[in-house]
Tab-separated table of C-alpha atoms in Angstrom:
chain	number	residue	atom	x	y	z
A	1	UNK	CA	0.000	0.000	0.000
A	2	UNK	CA	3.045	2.348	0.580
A	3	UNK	CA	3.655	2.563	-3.576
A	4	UNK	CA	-0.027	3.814	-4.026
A	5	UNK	CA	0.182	6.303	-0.968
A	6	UNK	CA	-0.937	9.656	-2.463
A	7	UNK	CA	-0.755	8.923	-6.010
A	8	UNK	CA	-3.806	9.841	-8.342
A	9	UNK	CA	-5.584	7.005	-9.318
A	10	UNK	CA	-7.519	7.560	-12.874
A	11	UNK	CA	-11.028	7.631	-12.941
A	12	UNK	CA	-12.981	4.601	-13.541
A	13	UNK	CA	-16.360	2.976	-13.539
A	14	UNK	CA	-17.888	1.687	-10.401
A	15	UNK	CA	-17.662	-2.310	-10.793
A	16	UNK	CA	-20.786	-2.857	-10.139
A	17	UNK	CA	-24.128	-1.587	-11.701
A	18	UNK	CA	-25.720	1.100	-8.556
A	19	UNK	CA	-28.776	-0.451	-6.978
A	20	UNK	CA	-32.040	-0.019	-8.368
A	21	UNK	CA	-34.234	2.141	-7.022
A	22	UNK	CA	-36.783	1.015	-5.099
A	23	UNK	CA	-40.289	0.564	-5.858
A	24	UNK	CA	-43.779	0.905	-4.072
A	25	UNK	CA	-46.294	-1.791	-4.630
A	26	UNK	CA	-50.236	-0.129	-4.820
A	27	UNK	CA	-50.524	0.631	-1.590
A	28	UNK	CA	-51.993	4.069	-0.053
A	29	UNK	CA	-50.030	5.227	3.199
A	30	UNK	CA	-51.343	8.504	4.789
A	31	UNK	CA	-49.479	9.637	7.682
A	32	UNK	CA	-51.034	11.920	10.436
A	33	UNK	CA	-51.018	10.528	14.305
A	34	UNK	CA	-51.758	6.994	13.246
A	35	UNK	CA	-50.471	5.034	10.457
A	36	UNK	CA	-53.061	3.787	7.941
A	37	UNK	CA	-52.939	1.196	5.372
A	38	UNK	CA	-55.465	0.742	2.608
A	39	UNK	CA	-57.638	2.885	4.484
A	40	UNK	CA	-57.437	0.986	7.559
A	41	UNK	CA	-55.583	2.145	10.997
A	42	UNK	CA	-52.575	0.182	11.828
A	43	UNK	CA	-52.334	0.179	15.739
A	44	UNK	CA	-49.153	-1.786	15.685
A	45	UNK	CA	-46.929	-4.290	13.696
A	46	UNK	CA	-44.644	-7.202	15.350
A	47	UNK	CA	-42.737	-9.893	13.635
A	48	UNK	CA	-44.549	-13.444	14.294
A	49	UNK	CA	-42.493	-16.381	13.333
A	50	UNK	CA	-43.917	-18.295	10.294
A	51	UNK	CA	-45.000	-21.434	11.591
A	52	UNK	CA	-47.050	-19.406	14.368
A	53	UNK	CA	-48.581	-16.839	12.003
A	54	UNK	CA	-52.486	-16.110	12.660
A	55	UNK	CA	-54.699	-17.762	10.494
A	56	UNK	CA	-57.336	-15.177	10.594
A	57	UNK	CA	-57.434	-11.595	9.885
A	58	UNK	CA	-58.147	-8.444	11.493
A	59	UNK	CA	-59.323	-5.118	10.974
A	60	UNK	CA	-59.619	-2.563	13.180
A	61	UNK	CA	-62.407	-0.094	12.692
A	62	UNK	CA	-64.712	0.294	9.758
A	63	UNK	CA	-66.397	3.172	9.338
A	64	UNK	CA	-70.399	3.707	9.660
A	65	UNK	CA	-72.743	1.080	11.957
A	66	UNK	CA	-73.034	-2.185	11.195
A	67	UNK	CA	-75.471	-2.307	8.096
A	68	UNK	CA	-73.004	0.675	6.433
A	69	UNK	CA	-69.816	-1.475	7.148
A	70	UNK	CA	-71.562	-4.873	6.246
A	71	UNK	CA	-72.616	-3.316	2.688
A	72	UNK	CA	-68.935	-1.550	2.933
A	73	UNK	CA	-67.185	-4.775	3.448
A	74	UNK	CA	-69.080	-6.394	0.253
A	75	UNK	CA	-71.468	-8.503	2.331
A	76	UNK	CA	-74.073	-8.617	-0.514
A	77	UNK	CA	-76.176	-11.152	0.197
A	78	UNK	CA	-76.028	-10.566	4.254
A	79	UNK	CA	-77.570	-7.203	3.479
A	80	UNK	CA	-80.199	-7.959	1.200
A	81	UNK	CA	-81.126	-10.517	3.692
A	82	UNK	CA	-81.424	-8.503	6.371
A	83	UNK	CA	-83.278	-5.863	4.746
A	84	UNK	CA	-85.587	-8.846	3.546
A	85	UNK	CA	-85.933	-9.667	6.811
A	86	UNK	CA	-86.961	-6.714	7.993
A	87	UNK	CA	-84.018	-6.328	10.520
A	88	UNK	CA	-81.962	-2.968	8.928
A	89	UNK	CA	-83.310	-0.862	11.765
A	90	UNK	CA	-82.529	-2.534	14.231
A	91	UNK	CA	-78.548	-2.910	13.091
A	92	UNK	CA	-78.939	0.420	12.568
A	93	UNK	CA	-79.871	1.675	16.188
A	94	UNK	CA	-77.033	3.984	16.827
A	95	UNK	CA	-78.109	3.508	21.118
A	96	UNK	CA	-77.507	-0.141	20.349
A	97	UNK	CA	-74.814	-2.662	20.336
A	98	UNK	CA	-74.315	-6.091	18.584
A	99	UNK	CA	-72.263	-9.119	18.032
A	100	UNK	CA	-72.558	-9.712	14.521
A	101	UNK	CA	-71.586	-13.015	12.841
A	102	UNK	CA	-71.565	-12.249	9.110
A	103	UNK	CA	-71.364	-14.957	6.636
A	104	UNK	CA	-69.478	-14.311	3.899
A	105	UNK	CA	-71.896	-14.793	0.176
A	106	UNK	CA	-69.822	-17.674	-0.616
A	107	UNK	CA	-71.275	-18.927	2.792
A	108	UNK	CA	-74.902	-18.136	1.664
A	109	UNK	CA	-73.989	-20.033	-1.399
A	110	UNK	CA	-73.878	-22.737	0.276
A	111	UNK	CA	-77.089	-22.944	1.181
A	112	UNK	CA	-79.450	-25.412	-1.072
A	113	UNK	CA	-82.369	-22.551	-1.013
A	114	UNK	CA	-82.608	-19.159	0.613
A	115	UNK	CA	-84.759	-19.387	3.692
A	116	UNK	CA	-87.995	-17.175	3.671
A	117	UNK	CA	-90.429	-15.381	6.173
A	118	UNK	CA	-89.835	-16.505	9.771
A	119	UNK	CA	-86.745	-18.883	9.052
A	120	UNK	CA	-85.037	-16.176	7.319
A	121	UNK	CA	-85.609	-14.149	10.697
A	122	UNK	CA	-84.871	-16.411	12.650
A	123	UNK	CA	-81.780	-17.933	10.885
A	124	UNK	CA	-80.302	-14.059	11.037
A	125	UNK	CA	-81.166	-13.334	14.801
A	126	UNK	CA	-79.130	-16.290	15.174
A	127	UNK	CA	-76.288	-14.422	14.468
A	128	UNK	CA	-76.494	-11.802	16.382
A	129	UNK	CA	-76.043	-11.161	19.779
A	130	UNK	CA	-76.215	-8.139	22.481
A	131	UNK	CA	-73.192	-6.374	23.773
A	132	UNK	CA	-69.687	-5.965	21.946
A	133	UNK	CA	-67.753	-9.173	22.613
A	134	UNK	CA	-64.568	-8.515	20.843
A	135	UNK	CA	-61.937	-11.150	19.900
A	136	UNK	CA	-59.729	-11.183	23.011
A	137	UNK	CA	-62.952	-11.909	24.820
A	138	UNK	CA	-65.041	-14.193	22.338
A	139	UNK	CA	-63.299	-17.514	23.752
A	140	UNK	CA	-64.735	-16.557	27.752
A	141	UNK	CA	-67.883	-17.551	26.527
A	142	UNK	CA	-68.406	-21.404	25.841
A	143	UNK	CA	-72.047	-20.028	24.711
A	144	UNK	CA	-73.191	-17.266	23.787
A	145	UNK	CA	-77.265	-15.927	23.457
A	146	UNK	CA	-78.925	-14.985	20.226
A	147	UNK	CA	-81.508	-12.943	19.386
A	148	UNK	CA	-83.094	-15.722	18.045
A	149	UNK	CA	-83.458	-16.857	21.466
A	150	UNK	CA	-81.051	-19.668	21.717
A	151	UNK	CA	-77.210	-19.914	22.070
A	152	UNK	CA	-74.188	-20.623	19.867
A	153	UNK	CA	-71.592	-22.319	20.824
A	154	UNK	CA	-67.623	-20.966	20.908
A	155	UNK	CA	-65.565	-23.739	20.007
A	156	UNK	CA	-61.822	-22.786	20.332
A	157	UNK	CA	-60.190	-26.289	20.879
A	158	UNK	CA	-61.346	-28.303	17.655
A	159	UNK	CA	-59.424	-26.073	15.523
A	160	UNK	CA	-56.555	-24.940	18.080
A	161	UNK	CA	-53.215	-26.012	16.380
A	162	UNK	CA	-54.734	-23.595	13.688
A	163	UNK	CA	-55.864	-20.871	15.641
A	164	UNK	CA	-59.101	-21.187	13.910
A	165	UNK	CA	-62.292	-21.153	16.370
A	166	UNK	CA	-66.067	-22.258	15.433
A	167	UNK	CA	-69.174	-20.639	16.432
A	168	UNK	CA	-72.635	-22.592	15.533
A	169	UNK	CA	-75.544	-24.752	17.003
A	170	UNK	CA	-74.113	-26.421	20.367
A	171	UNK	CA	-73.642	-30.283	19.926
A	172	UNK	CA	-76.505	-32.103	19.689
A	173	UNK	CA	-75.244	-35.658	20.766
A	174	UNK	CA	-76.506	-37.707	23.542
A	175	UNK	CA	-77.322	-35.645	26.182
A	176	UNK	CA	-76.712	-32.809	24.447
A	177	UNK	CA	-73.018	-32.948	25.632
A	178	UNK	CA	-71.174	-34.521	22.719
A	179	UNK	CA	-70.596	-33.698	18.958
A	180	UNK	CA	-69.312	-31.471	16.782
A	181	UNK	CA	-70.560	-27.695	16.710
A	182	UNK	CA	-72.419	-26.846	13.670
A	183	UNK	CA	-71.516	-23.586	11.943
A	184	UNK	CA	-68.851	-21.701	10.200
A	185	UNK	CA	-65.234	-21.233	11.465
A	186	UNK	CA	-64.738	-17.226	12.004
A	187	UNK	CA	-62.234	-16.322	9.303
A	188	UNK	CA	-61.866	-12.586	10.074
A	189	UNK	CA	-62.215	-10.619	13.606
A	190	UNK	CA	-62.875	-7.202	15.258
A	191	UNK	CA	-64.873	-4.987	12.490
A	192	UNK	CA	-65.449	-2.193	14.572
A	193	UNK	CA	-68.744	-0.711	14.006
A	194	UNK	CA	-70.195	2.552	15.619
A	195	UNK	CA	-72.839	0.465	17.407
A	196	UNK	CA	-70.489	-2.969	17.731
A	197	UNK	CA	-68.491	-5.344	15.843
A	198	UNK	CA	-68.509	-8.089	13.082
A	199	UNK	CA	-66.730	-11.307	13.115
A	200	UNK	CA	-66.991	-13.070	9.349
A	201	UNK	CA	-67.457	-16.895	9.363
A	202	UNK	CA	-67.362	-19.033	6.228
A	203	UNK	CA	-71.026	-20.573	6.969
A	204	UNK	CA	-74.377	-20.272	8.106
A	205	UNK	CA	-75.363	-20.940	11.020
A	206	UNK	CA	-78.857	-23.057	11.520
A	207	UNK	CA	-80.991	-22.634	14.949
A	208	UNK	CA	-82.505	-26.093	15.888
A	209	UNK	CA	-84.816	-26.914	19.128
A	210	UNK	CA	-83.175	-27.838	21.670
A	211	UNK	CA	-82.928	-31.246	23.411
A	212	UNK	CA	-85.432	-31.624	26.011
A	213	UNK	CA	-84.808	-34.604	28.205
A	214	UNK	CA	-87.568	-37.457	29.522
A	215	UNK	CA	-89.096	-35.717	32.185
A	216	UNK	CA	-89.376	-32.508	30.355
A	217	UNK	CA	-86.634	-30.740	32.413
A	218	UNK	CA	-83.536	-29.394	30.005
A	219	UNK	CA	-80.526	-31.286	28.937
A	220	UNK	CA	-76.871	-29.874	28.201
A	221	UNK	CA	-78.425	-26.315	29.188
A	222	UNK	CA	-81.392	-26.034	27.347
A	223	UNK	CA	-84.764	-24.519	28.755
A	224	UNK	CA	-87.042	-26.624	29.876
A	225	UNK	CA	-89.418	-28.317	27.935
A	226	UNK	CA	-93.608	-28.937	28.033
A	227	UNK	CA	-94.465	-31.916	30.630
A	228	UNK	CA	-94.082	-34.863	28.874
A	229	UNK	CA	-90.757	-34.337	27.351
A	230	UNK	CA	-89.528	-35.681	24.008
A	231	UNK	CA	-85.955	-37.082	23.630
């Protein structure tokens, strides 16, 4: 290194091409005191390792109550349905607040024919519940009460390894304390509404009677039945 001490070297190329410059996917940032994304708040971001990454999605707020976000989110048939139904003011009581379970139209899809009248009611009151129970809290609650005037059923284990839990009709097995709970698993979490929030399953959820035991009384928490009983 001594012979090249303070000697001018001649000018040359850089041996290797400079870096391209990089480029933004479509994406909309805005920047004020919270970060948004798409539209949508970001209230944090941390690294998860990829074999424990979540499963299921979340949003954070949407804007409007829960008929405006439903119809915002592209819930097409869920809205129709509930305007069918009869059931748009009520979502839209802004002194209210609801646990919605929205199935997706794929979910609806599903369905060999679109229920009618009563059923139709019915079937949506069934997925809806009083009070905001968001996803940190949803798994407190083995059961949960309907509009409808029966319960779903939370069903975080079936599912665990994949972080995936299943709401629907409580078991139905003997005694009402066995089987598999019949429903939709919830596939997105934690739409904030102005009068309370929507979890999205990938099914529809079906009411059915529940079990009433011999002597009429209830089985696996079900209300009692007339005298006489049924099994």
């Amino acid at each position: 290194f001594d012979e090249v001490r303070g000697a001018v070297l001649p000018h040359t190329s850089p041996p290797f091409p400079p870096p391209p410059s990089p480029t933004m996917s479509a994406v909309a940032f805005s920047l004020s005191t919270s970060v948004r994304v798409n539209n949508v708040r970001v209230t944090s971001a941390r690294r998860t390792p990829a074999s424990k990454a979540a499963r299921v999605s979340h949003v954070t707020r949407a804007a409007g109550d829960i008929i405006e976000s439903a119809k915002a989110a592209g819930f097409n048939t869920l809205v129709m349905a509930i305007e069918k139904a009869g059931l748009t003011a009520a979502l839209k009581d802004p002194s209210a607040s609801y646990t919605v379970f929205a199935p997706t139209d794929a979910a609806f899809a599903k369905l060999r024919s679109m229920p009618e009248g009563e059923d139709l009611q019915n079937i949506l009151k069934y997925h809806v519940c009083k009070g905001k129970v968001m996803s940190r809290h949803i798994t407190n609650f083995p059961t949960i009460m309907t509009l409808e005037g029966t319960k779903v059923a939370i069903d975080s284990k079936t599912k665990k390894a994949d972080k995936i839990i299943i709401v629907g009709c409580p078991p139905q097995g003997t005694q009402g304390l066995a089987g598999d709970v019949e429903g939709g698993d919830i596939i997105q979490v934690d739409i904030e509404c102005s009068n309370g929030v929507i979890h999205v399953i990938d099914g529809v959820m079906i009411p059915k009677p529940p079990l009433v035991g011999q002597n009429g009384g209830d089985v696996g928490g079900a209300p009692p039945g007339p005298p006489g009983g049924r099994t």
